[in-house]
Amino acid sequence: MDLLEIFKALSNRTRLDILRRLKDPVNSFPPQDEGDVHTVGVCVSSIQEGVGLSQSTVSDYLATLQRAGLIEVRRIGQWTYYKRNEEAINALAERIGKDL
C-alpha cells in the first residue's frame, strides 16, 4: 500500500466525491441497465452523468483511483464498471490509525 499514491488520488475533490458516491451507488448515480451496482459496480457513463464531467475526465479520475487501489474495475462486454475496494479502504483506515 503506497500511502503517497493514495493521498494523491484523494487530493482531488472530484475523485474523493466519486469514491464517496460509490459507497452508496443506488442513491448517488442514475440507474443503469446492467446488473446490481453492489455486485457488478457502476457503469462509467452513470458515474459521468452523476458528477457532470466529460467522459475522458471521469475515466482519468477513475484510472487514478484504480492505480491507488481504492476501486475495482470489471469489464462486461463493451462496458466498464467500477466499485469501491472496501478491503483496501479498510486497510488504509487501519494503517492511518496506527501510523498517524
mmCIF file of N, CA, C and O in Angstrom:
data_model
loop_
_atom_site.group_PDB
_atom_site.id
_atom_site.type_symbol
_atom_site.label_atom_id
_atom_site.label_comp_id
_atom_site.label_asym_id
_atom_site.label_seq_id
_atom_site.Cartn_x
_atom_site.Cartn_y
_atom_site.Cartn_z
ATOM 1 N N MET A 1 0.848 -1.177 0.000
ATOM 2 C CA MET A 1 0.000 0.000 0.000
ATOM 3 C C MET A 1 0.894 1.240 0.000
ATOM 4 O O MET A 1 1.655 1.466 0.918
ATOM 5 N N ASP A 2 0.783 2.014 -1.051
ATOM 6 C CA ASP A 2 1.572 3.239 -1.205
ATOM 7 C C ASP A 2 0.733 4.430 -0.737
ATOM 8 O O ASP A 2 -0.134 4.918 -1.462
ATOM 9 N N LEU A 3 0.999 4.878 0.493
ATOM 10 C CA LEU A 3 0.205 5.965 1.064
ATOM 11 C C LEU A 3 0.289 7.233 0.233
ATOM 12 O O LEU A 3 -0.713 7.943 0.073
ATOM 13 N N LEU A 4 1.451 7.530 -0.306
ATOM 14 C CA LEU A 4 1.598 8.742 -1.106
ATOM 15 C C LEU A 4 0.701 8.685 -2.343
ATOM 16 O O LEU A 4 0.007 9.654 -2.655
ATOM 17 N N GLU A 5 0.664 7.545 -3.017
ATOM 18 C CA GLU A 5 -0.202 7.375 -4.192
ATOM 19 C C GLU A 5 -1.679 7.507 -3.815
ATOM 20 O O GLU A 5 -2.461 8.135 -4.522
ATOM 21 N N ILE A 6 -2.039 6.942 -2.683
ATOM 22 C CA ILE A 6 -3.420 7.026 -2.223
ATOM 23 C C ILE A 6 -3.797 8.460 -1.887
ATOM 24 O O ILE A 6 -4.843 8.962 -2.305
ATOM 25 N N PHE A 7 -2.935 9.147 -1.152
ATOM 26 C CA PHE A 7 -3.247 10.527 -0.774
ATOM 27 C C PHE A 7 -3.271 11.453 -1.988
ATOM 28 O O PHE A 7 -4.073 12.385 -2.036
ATOM 29 N N LYS A 8 -2.435 11.180 -2.975
ATOM 30 C CA LYS A 8 -2.501 11.956 -4.219
ATOM 31 C C LYS A 8 -3.848 11.747 -4.897
ATOM 32 O O LYS A 8 -4.465 12.688 -5.391
ATOM 33 N N ALA A 9 -4.308 10.504 -4.933
ATOM 34 C CA ALA A 9 -5.594 10.202 -5.567
ATOM 35 C C ALA A 9 -6.732 10.899 -4.831
ATOM 36 O O ALA A 9 -7.682 11.378 -5.462
ATOM 37 N N LEU A 10 -6.636 10.983 -3.519
ATOM 38 C CA LEU A 10 -7.703 11.577 -2.719
ATOM 39 C C LEU A 10 -7.592 13.095 -2.607
ATOM 40 O O LEU A 10 -8.486 13.737 -2.069
ATOM 41 N N SER A 11 -6.520 13.664 -3.140
ATOM 42 C CA SER A 11 -6.313 15.110 -3.012
ATOM 43 C C SER A 11 -7.170 15.918 -3.978
ATOM 44 O O SER A 11 -7.242 17.133 -3.870
ATOM 45 N N ASN A 12 -7.824 15.254 -4.904
ATOM 46 C CA ASN A 12 -8.709 15.927 -5.852
ATOM 47 C C ASN A 12 -10.147 15.791 -5.359
ATOM 48 O O ASN A 12 -10.629 14.693 -5.080
ATOM 49 N N ARG A 13 -10.832 16.912 -5.254
ATOM 50 C CA ARG A 13 -12.189 16.938 -4.691
ATOM 51 C C ARG A 13 -13.148 16.008 -5.455
ATOM 52 O O ARG A 13 -13.949 15.301 -4.855
ATOM 53 N N THR A 14 -13.062 15.984 -6.780
ATOM 54 C CA THR A 14 -13.982 15.150 -7.564
ATOM 55 C C THR A 14 -13.668 13.675 -7.400
ATOM 56 O O THR A 14 -14.581 12.853 -7.297
ATOM 57 N N ARG A 15 -12.398 13.306 -7.376
ATOM 58 C CA ARG A 15 -12.055 11.893 -7.153
ATOM 59 C C ARG A 15 -12.547 11.439 -5.780
ATOM 60 O O ARG A 15 -13.095 10.339 -5.643
ATOM 61 N N LEU A 16 -12.377 12.283 -4.787
ATOM 62 C CA LEU A 16 -12.869 11.961 -3.449
ATOM 63 C C LEU A 16 -14.392 11.836 -3.457
ATOM 64 O O LEU A 16 -14.963 10.915 -2.858
ATOM 65 N N ASP A 17 -15.053 12.714 -4.188
ATOM 66 C CA ASP A 17 -16.513 12.670 -4.309
ATOM 67 C C ASP A 17 -16.965 11.375 -4.984
ATOM 68 O O ASP A 17 -17.932 10.742 -4.549
ATOM 69 N N ILE A 18 -16.275 10.972 -6.041
ATOM 70 C CA ILE A 18 -16.614 9.713 -6.725
ATOM 71 C C ILE A 18 -16.496 8.545 -5.752
ATOM 72 O O ILE A 18 -17.374 7.689 -5.667
ATOM 73 N N LEU A 19 -15.404 8.505 -4.996
ATOM 74 C CA LEU A 19 -15.208 7.418 -4.040
ATOM 75 C C LEU A 19 -16.304 7.422 -2.979
ATOM 76 O O LEU A 19 -16.827 6.369 -2.617
ATOM 77 N N ARG A 20 -16.670 8.586 -2.498
ATOM 78 C CA ARG A 20 -17.765 8.686 -1.518
ATOM 79 C C ARG A 20 -19.085 8.226 -2.118
ATOM 80 O O ARG A 20 -19.862 7.508 -1.486
ATOM 81 N N ARG A 21 -19.375 8.645 -3.348
ATOM 82 C CA ARG A 21 -20.631 8.269 -4.004
ATOM 83 C C ARG A 21 -20.705 6.767 -4.260
ATOM 84 O O ARG A 21 -21.783 6.173 -4.211
ATOM 85 N N LEU A 22 -19.574 6.151 -4.551
ATOM 86 C CA LEU A 22 -19.554 4.708 -4.785
ATOM 87 C C LEU A 22 -19.898 3.914 -3.523
ATOM 88 O O LEU A 22 -20.232 2.736 -3.600
ATOM 89 N N LYS A 23 -19.844 4.571 -2.370
ATOM 90 C CA LYS A 23 -20.228 3.901 -1.125
ATOM 91 C C LYS A 23 -21.730 3.641 -1.099
ATOM 92 O O LYS A 23 -22.188 2.656 -0.512
ATOM 93 N N ASP A 24 -22.504 4.512 -1.725
ATOM 94 C CA ASP A 24 -23.963 4.364 -1.805
ATOM 95 C C ASP A 24 -24.395 4.587 -3.260
ATOM 96 O O ASP A 24 -25.016 5.592 -3.583
ATOM 97 N N PRO A 25 -24.061 3.655 -4.139
ATOM 98 C CA PRO A 25 -24.271 3.875 -5.573
ATOM 99 C C PRO A 25 -25.728 4.008 -5.994
ATOM 100 O O PRO A 25 -26.037 4.742 -6.922
ATOM 101 N N VAL A 26 -26.633 3.337 -5.303
ATOM 102 C CA VAL A 26 -28.046 3.388 -5.688
ATOM 103 C C VAL A 26 -28.586 4.812 -5.572
ATOM 104 O O VAL A 26 -29.327 5.280 -6.433
ATOM 105 N N ASN A 27 -28.217 5.504 -4.511
ATOM 106 C CA ASN A 27 -28.711 6.858 -4.284
ATOM 107 C C ASN A 27 -27.816 7.942 -4.867
ATOM 108 O O ASN A 27 -28.191 9.113 -4.856
ATOM 109 N N SER A 28 -26.636 7.566 -5.351
ATOM 110 C CA SER A 28 -25.666 8.562 -5.803
ATOM 111 C C SER A 28 -25.556 8.700 -7.310
ATOM 112 O O SER A 28 -25.030 9.699 -7.802
ATOM 113 N N PHE A 29 -25.997 7.684 -8.048
ATOM 114 C CA PHE A 29 -25.842 7.694 -9.506
ATOM 115 C C PHE A 29 -27.155 7.318 -10.173
ATOM 116 O O PHE A 29 -27.988 6.644 -9.577
ATOM 117 N N PRO A 30 -27.334 7.737 -11.426
ATOM 118 C CA PRO A 30 -28.537 7.351 -12.168
ATOM 119 C C PRO A 30 -28.615 5.829 -12.310
ATOM 120 O O PRO A 30 -27.589 5.147 -12.314
ATOM 121 N N PRO A 31 -29.820 5.301 -12.424
ATOM 122 C CA PRO A 31 -29.970 3.847 -12.613
ATOM 123 C C PRO A 31 -29.271 3.383 -13.889
ATOM 124 O O PRO A 31 -29.108 4.145 -14.835
ATOM 125 N N GLN A 32 -28.861 2.125 -13.886
ATOM 126 C CA GLN A 32 -28.233 1.542 -15.069
ATOM 127 C C GLN A 32 -28.934 0.245 -15.413
ATOM 128 O O GLN A 32 -29.605 -0.337 -14.579
ATOM 129 N N ASP A 33 -28.758 -0.175 -16.648
ATOM 130 C CA ASP A 33 -29.467 -1.346 -17.154
ATOM 131 C C ASP A 33 -28.851 -2.669 -16.704
ATOM 132 O O ASP A 33 -29.546 -3.643 -16.504
ATOM 133 N N GLU A 34 -27.536 -2.711 -16.546
ATOM 134 C CA GLU A 34 -26.826 -3.972 -16.345
ATOM 135 C C GLU A 34 -26.498 -4.226 -14.879
ATOM 136 O O GLU A 34 -25.796 -3.440 -14.255
ATOM 137 N N GLY A 35 -26.988 -5.301 -14.327
ATOM 138 C CA GLY A 35 -26.534 -5.829 -13.055
ATOM 139 C C GLY A 35 -26.768 -4.966 -11.823
ATOM 140 O O GLY A 35 -27.129 -3.807 -11.893
ATOM 141 N N ASP A 36 -26.537 -5.585 -10.693
ATOM 142 C CA ASP A 36 -26.653 -4.940 -9.395
ATOM 143 C C ASP A 36 -25.404 -4.097 -9.136
ATOM 144 O O ASP A 36 -24.285 -4.595 -9.221
ATOM 145 N N VAL A 37 -25.588 -2.830 -8.797
ATOM 146 C CA VAL A 37 -24.443 -1.933 -8.605
ATOM 147 C C VAL A 37 -23.565 -2.367 -7.438
ATOM 148 O O VAL A 37 -22.372 -2.057 -7.422
ATOM 149 N N HIS A 38 -24.122 -3.096 -6.471
ATOM 150 C CA HIS A 38 -23.312 -3.549 -5.342
ATOM 151 C C HIS A 38 -22.427 -4.729 -5.721
ATOM 152 O O HIS A 38 -21.353 -4.907 -5.151
ATOM 153 N N THR A 39 -22.865 -5.523 -6.682
ATOM 154 C CA THR A 39 -22.102 -6.683 -7.120
ATOM 155 C C THR A 39 -21.217 -6.358 -8.317
ATOM 156 O O THR A 39 -20.014 -6.602 -8.299
ATOM 157 N N VAL A 40 -21.813 -5.803 -9.356
ATOM 158 C CA VAL A 40 -21.116 -5.521 -10.608
ATOM 159 C C VAL A 40 -20.337 -4.221 -10.519
ATOM 160 O O VAL A 40 -19.212 -4.119 -11.000
ATOM 161 N N GLY A 41 -20.925 -3.218 -9.923
ATOM 162 C CA GLY A 41 -20.335 -1.888 -9.874
ATOM 163 C C GLY A 41 -21.184 -0.913 -10.668
ATOM 164 O O GLY A 41 -22.273 -1.242 -11.126
ATOM 165 N N VAL A 42 -20.667 0.293 -10.818
ATOM 166 C CA VAL A 42 -21.379 1.358 -11.510
ATOM 167 C C VAL A 42 -20.707 1.609 -12.849
ATOM 168 O O VAL A 42 -19.481 1.738 -12.932
ATOM 169 N N CYS A 43 -21.508 1.684 -13.892
ATOM 170 C CA CYS A 43 -21.004 1.928 -15.244
ATOM 171 C C CYS A 43 -20.388 3.328 -15.312
ATOM 172 O O CYS A 43 -20.898 4.277 -14.716
ATOM 173 N N VAL A 44 -19.323 3.438 -16.068
ATOM 174 C CA VAL A 44 -18.628 4.723 -16.182
ATOM 175 C C VAL A 44 -19.559 5.816 -16.693
ATOM 176 O O VAL A 44 -19.458 6.974 -16.273
ATOM 177 N N SER A 45 -20.497 5.478 -17.559
ATOM 178 C CA SER A 45 -21.413 6.502 -18.072
ATOM 179 C C SER A 45 -22.349 7.017 -16.973
ATOM 180 O O SER A 45 -22.687 8.202 -16.947
ATOM 181 N N SER A 46 -22.732 6.154 -16.039
ATOM 182 C CA SER A 46 -23.547 6.598 -14.904
ATOM 183 C C SER A 46 -22.729 7.480 -13.966
ATOM 184 O O SER A 46 -23.238 8.469 -13.432
ATOM 185 N N ILE A 47 -21.465 7.126 -13.767
ATOM 186 C CA ILE A 47 -20.589 7.960 -12.932
ATOM 187 C C ILE A 47 -20.418 9.322 -13.588
ATOM 188 O O ILE A 47 -20.521 10.357 -12.933
ATOM 189 N N GLN A 48 -20.184 9.321 -14.896
ATOM 190 C CA GLN A 48 -20.003 10.571 -15.630
ATOM 191 C C GLN A 48 -21.247 11.446 -15.511
ATOM 192 O O GLN A 48 -21.153 12.636 -15.223
ATOM 193 N N GLU A 49 -22.410 10.856 -15.686
ATOM 194 C CA GLU A 49 -23.655 11.606 -15.575
ATOM 195 C C GLU A 49 -23.850 12.131 -14.150
ATOM 196 O O GLU A 49 -24.301 13.260 -13.945
ATOM 197 N N GLY A 50 -23.460 11.325 -13.171
ATOM 198 C CA GLY A 50 -23.624 11.707 -11.773
ATOM 199 C C GLY A 50 -22.747 12.865 -11.348
ATOM 200 O O GLY A 50 -23.162 13.698 -10.535
ATOM 201 N N VAL A 51 -21.534 12.944 -11.885
ATOM 202 C CA VAL A 51 -20.629 14.029 -11.479
ATOM 203 C C VAL A 51 -20.643 15.194 -12.455
ATOM 204 O O VAL A 51 -20.126 16.267 -12.143
ATOM 205 N N GLY A 52 -21.202 14.980 -13.660
ATOM 206 C CA GLY A 52 -21.357 16.079 -14.604
ATOM 207 C C GLY A 52 -20.089 16.540 -15.288
ATOM 208 O O GLY A 52 -19.974 17.709 -15.654
ATOM 209 N N LEU A 53 -19.143 15.637 -15.472
ATOM 210 C CA LEU A 53 -17.905 15.970 -16.186
ATOM 211 C C LEU A 53 -17.809 15.138 -17.458
ATOM 212 O O LEU A 53 -18.562 14.187 -17.650
ATOM 213 N N SER A 54 -16.860 15.473 -18.310
ATOM 214 C CA SER A 54 -16.688 14.731 -19.558
ATOM 215 C C SER A 54 -16.254 13.297 -19.265
ATOM 216 O O SER A 54 -15.657 13.012 -18.220
ATOM 217 N N GLN A 55 -16.552 12.412 -20.196
ATOM 218 C CA GLN A 55 -16.180 11.002 -20.027
ATOM 219 C C GLN A 55 -14.667 10.841 -19.914
ATOM 220 O O GLN A 55 -14.188 10.048 -19.106
ATOM 221 N N SER A 56 -13.898 11.613 -20.677
ATOM 222 C CA SER A 56 -12.441 11.478 -20.615
ATOM 223 C C SER A 56 -11.904 11.898 -19.250
ATOM 224 O O SER A 56 -11.008 11.247 -18.704
ATOM 225 N N THR A 57 -12.459 12.961 -18.675
ATOM 226 C CA THR A 57 -12.025 13.400 -17.345
ATOM 227 C C THR A 57 -12.383 12.366 -16.294
ATOM 228 O O THR A 57 -11.557 12.001 -15.450
ATOM 229 N N VAL A 58 -13.611 11.861 -16.347
ATOM 230 C CA VAL A 58 -14.051 10.852 -15.388
ATOM 231 C C VAL A 58 -13.214 9.584 -15.533
ATOM 232 O O VAL A 58 -12.785 9.003 -14.531
ATOM 233 N N SER A 59 -12.930 9.167 -16.748
ATOM 234 C CA SER A 59 -12.102 7.976 -16.966
ATOM 235 C C SER A 59 -10.701 8.165 -16.389
ATOM 236 O O SER A 59 -10.142 7.242 -15.792
ATOM 237 N N ASP A 60 -10.153 9.350 -16.552
ATOM 238 C CA ASP A 60 -8.839 9.656 -15.987
ATOM 239 C C ASP A 60 -8.881 9.593 -14.463
ATOM 240 O O ASP A 60 -7.996 9.010 -13.830
ATOM 241 N N TYR A 61 -9.916 10.165 -13.873
ATOM 242 C CA TYR A 61 -10.061 10.137 -12.413
ATOM 243 C C TYR A 61 -10.219 8.705 -11.905
ATOM 244 O O TYR A 61 -9.631 8.325 -10.884
ATOM 245 N N LEU A 62 -11.004 7.906 -12.610
ATOM 246 C CA LEU A 62 -11.199 6.511 -12.208
ATOM 247 C C LEU A 62 -9.904 5.717 -12.322
ATOM 248 O O LEU A 62 -9.611 4.880 -11.462
ATOM 249 N N ALA A 63 -9.122 5.981 -13.349
ATOM 250 C CA ALA A 63 -7.831 5.310 -13.513
ATOM 251 C C ALA A 63 -6.893 5.654 -12.353
ATOM 252 O O ALA A 63 -6.175 4.784 -11.850
ATOM 253 N N THR A 64 -6.920 6.895 -11.911
ATOM 254 C CA THR A 64 -6.089 7.309 -10.777
ATOM 255 C C THR A 64 -6.522 6.581 -9.508
ATOM 256 O O THR A 64 -5.676 6.080 -8.749
ATOM 257 N N LEU A 65 -7.811 6.501 -9.270
ATOM 258 C CA LEU A 65 -8.317 5.782 -8.096
ATOM 259 C C LEU A 65 -8.000 4.288 -8.174
ATOM 260 O O LEU A 65 -7.682 3.657 -7.160
ATOM 261 N N GLN A 66 -8.031 3.741 -9.385
ATOM 262 C CA GLN A 66 -7.706 2.326 -9.567
ATOM 263 C C GLN A 66 -6.219 2.071 -9.289
ATOM 264 O O GLN A 66 -5.868 1.115 -8.600
ATOM 265 N N ARG A 67 -5.348 2.926 -9.816
ATOM 266 C CA ARG A 67 -3.911 2.766 -9.572
ATOM 267 C C ARG A 67 -3.587 2.841 -8.078
ATOM 268 O O ARG A 67 -2.678 2.163 -7.600
ATOM 269 N N ALA A 68 -4.346 3.644 -7.358
ATOM 270 C CA ALA A 68 -4.137 3.763 -5.914
ATOM 271 C C ALA A 68 -4.731 2.563 -5.162
ATOM 272 O O ALA A 68 -4.516 2.422 -3.962
ATOM 273 N N GLY A 69 -5.483 1.712 -5.864
ATOM 274 C CA GLY A 69 -6.058 0.522 -5.256
ATOM 275 C C GLY A 69 -7.360 0.761 -4.523
ATOM 276 O O GLY A 69 -7.832 -0.101 -3.791
ATOM 277 N N LEU A 70 -7.968 1.937 -4.721
ATOM 278 C CA LEU A 70 -9.176 2.297 -3.982
ATOM 279 C C LEU A 70 -10.463 1.826 -4.647
ATOM 280 O O LEU A 70 -11.509 1.767 -3.995
ATOM 281 N N ILE A 71 -10.403 1.505 -5.940
ATOM 282 C CA ILE A 71 -11.573 0.979 -6.637
ATOM 283 C C ILE A 71 -11.176 -0.245 -7.440
ATOM 284 O O ILE A 71 -10.006 -0.434 -7.784
ATOM 285 N N GLU A 72 -12.178 -1.056 -7.733
ATOM 286 C CA GLU A 72 -12.002 -2.248 -8.558
ATOM 287 C C GLU A 72 -12.732 -2.038 -9.872
ATOM 288 O O GLU A 72 -13.747 -1.334 -9.928
ATOM 289 N N VAL A 73 -12.217 -2.660 -10.914
ATOM 290 C CA VAL A 73 -12.779 -2.497 -12.253
ATOM 291 C C VAL A 73 -13.226 -3.850 -12.774
ATOM 292 O O VAL A 73 -12.566 -4.865 -12.566
ATOM 293 N N ARG A 74 -14.364 -3.841 -13.468
ATOM 294 C CA ARG A 74 -14.893 -5.072 -14.072
ATOM 295 C C ARG A 74 -15.403 -4.737 -15.461
ATOM 296 O O ARG A 74 -16.181 -3.804 -15.635
ATOM 297 N N ARG A 75 -14.961 -5.503 -16.449
ATOM 298 C CA ARG A 75 -15.430 -5.332 -17.831
ATOM 299 C C ARG A 75 -16.468 -6.398 -18.123
ATOM 300 O O ARG A 75 -16.255 -7.569 -17.864
ATOM 301 N N ILE A 76 -17.592 -5.962 -18.675
ATOM 302 C CA ILE A 76 -18.627 -6.872 -19.151
ATOM 303 C C ILE A 76 -18.966 -6.408 -20.553
ATOM 304 O O ILE A 76 -19.580 -5.353 -20.732
ATOM 305 N N GLY A 77 -18.532 -7.200 -21.527
ATOM 306 C CA GLY A 77 -18.725 -6.795 -22.921
ATOM 307 C C GLY A 77 -18.006 -5.489 -23.190
ATOM 308 O O GLY A 77 -16.827 -5.347 -22.890
ATOM 309 N N GLN A 78 -18.721 -4.522 -23.713
ATOM 310 C CA GLN A 78 -18.101 -3.236 -24.039
ATOM 311 C C GLN A 78 -18.151 -2.248 -22.874
ATOM 312 O O GLN A 78 -17.653 -1.140 -22.972
ATOM 313 N N TRP A 79 -18.763 -2.636 -21.764
ATOM 314 C CA TRP A 79 -18.969 -1.728 -20.640
ATOM 315 C C TRP A 79 -17.948 -1.959 -19.540
ATOM 316 O O TRP A 79 -17.509 -3.078 -19.309
ATOM 317 N N THR A 80 -17.611 -0.892 -18.842
ATOM 318 C CA THR A 80 -16.686 -0.960 -17.713
ATOM 319 C C THR A 80 -17.414 -0.481 -16.458
ATOM 320 O O THR A 80 -18.072 0.560 -16.480
ATOM 321 N N TYR A 81 -17.281 -1.254 -15.395
ATOM 322 C CA TYR A 81 -17.967 -0.976 -14.136
ATOM 323 C C TYR A 81 -16.949 -0.788 -13.018
ATOM 324 O O TYR A 81 -15.917 -1.463 -12.989
ATOM 325 N N TYR A 82 -17.276 0.097 -12.100
ATOM 326 C CA TYR A 82 -16.378 0.435 -11.004
ATOM 327 C C TYR A 82 -17.093 0.304 -9.674
ATOM 328 O O TYR A 82 -18.264 0.656 -9.549
ATOM 329 N N LYS A 83 -16.371 -0.209 -8.678
ATOM 330 C CA LYS A 83 -16.888 -0.227 -7.315
ATOM 331 C C LYS A 83 -15.722 -0.050 -6.356
ATOM 332 O O LYS A 83 -14.551 -0.229 -6.712
ATOM 333 N N ARG A 84 -16.057 0.323 -5.145
ATOM 334 C CA ARG A 84 -15.035 0.551 -4.130
ATOM 335 C C ARG A 84 -14.327 -0.750 -3.770
ATOM 336 O O ARG A 84 -14.935 -1.811 -3.723
ATOM 337 N N ASN A 85 -13.054 -0.636 -3.468
ATOM 338 C CA ASN A 85 -12.284 -1.758 -2.944
ATOM 339 C C ASN A 85 -12.317 -1.620 -1.426
ATOM 340 O O ASN A 85 -11.447 -0.998 -0.825
ATOM 341 N N GLU A 86 -13.351 -2.166 -0.816
ATOM 342 C CA GLU A 86 -13.574 -1.997 0.621
ATOM 343 C C GLU A 86 -12.428 -2.571 1.447
ATOM 344 O O GLU A 86 -12.074 -2.018 2.490
ATOM 345 N N GLU A 87 -11.847 -3.656 0.981
ATOM 346 C CA GLU A 87 -10.722 -4.255 1.710
ATOM 347 C C GLU A 87 -9.555 -3.265 1.784
ATOM 348 O O GLU A 87 -8.965 -3.067 2.849
ATOM 349 N N ALA A 88 -9.238 -2.631 0.678
ATOM 350 C CA ALA A 88 -8.136 -1.663 0.654
ATOM 351 C C ALA A 88 -8.474 -0.423 1.476
ATOM 352 O O ALA A 88 -7.608 0.121 2.178
ATOM 353 N N ILE A 89 -9.717 0.026 1.409
ATOM 354 C CA ILE A 89 -10.130 1.218 2.168
ATOM 355 C C ILE A 89 -10.068 0.928 3.664
ATOM 356 O O ILE A 89 -9.594 1.752 4.454
ATOM 357 N N ASN A 90 -10.499 -0.250 4.079
ATOM 358 C CA ASN A 90 -10.415 -0.623 5.489
ATOM 359 C C ASN A 90 -8.968 -0.747 5.945
ATOM 360 O O ASN A 90 -8.626 -0.331 7.065
ATOM 361 N N ALA A 91 -8.107 -1.315 5.100
ATOM 362 C CA ALA A 91 -6.682 -1.425 5.442
ATOM 363 C C ALA A 91 -6.052 -0.040 5.558
ATOM 364 O O ALA A 91 -5.214 0.203 6.439
ATOM 365 N N LEU A 92 -6.458 0.876 4.680
ATOM 366 C CA LEU A 92 -5.962 2.252 4.743
ATOM 367 C C LEU A 92 -6.373 2.904 6.059
ATOM 368 O O LEU A 92 -5.553 3.535 6.734
ATOM 369 N N ALA A 93 -7.629 2.755 6.438
ATOM 370 C CA ALA A 93 -8.118 3.342 7.686
ATOM 371 C C ALA A 93 -7.350 2.783 8.882
ATOM 372 O O ALA A 93 -6.963 3.529 9.791
ATOM 373 N N GLU A 94 -7.089 1.487 8.864
ATOM 374 C CA GLU A 94 -6.334 0.862 9.952
ATOM 375 C C GLU A 94 -4.900 1.382 9.991
ATOM 376 O O GLU A 94 -4.372 1.711 11.050
ATOM 377 N N ARG A 95 -4.301 1.496 8.839
ATOM 378 C CA ARG A 95 -2.907 1.971 8.778
ATOM 379 C C ARG A 95 -2.798 3.423 9.232
ATOM 380 O O ARG A 95 -1.859 3.787 9.943
ATOM 381 N N ILE A 96 -3.753 4.249 8.815
ATOM 382 C CA ILE A 96 -3.740 5.643 9.255
ATOM 383 C C ILE A 96 -3.878 5.705 10.773
ATOM 384 O O ILE A 96 -3.186 6.475 11.438
ATOM 385 N N GLY A 97 -4.733 4.856 11.328
ATOM 386 C CA GLY A 97 -4.900 4.820 12.777
ATOM 387 C C GLY A 97 -3.638 4.430 13.509
ATOM 388 O O GLY A 97 -3.388 4.888 14.622
ATOM 389 N N LYS A 98 -2.815 3.610 12.898
ATOM 390 C CA LYS A 98 -1.571 3.177 13.526
ATOM 391 C C LYS A 98 -0.415 4.142 13.273
ATOM 392 O O LYS A 98 0.393 4.394 14.156
ATOM 393 N N ASP A 99 -0.311 4.632 12.027
ATOM 394 C CA ASP A 99 0.866 5.397 11.616
ATOM 395 C C ASP A 99 0.773 6.897 11.863
ATOM 396 O O ASP A 99 1.786 7.561 11.987
ATOM 397 N N LEU A 100 -0.435 7.438 11.902
ATOM 398 C CA LEU A 100 -0.546 8.889 12.024
ATOM 399 C C LEU A 100 -1.129 9.300 13.356
ATOM 400 O O LEU A 100 -2.023 8.773 13.870
#
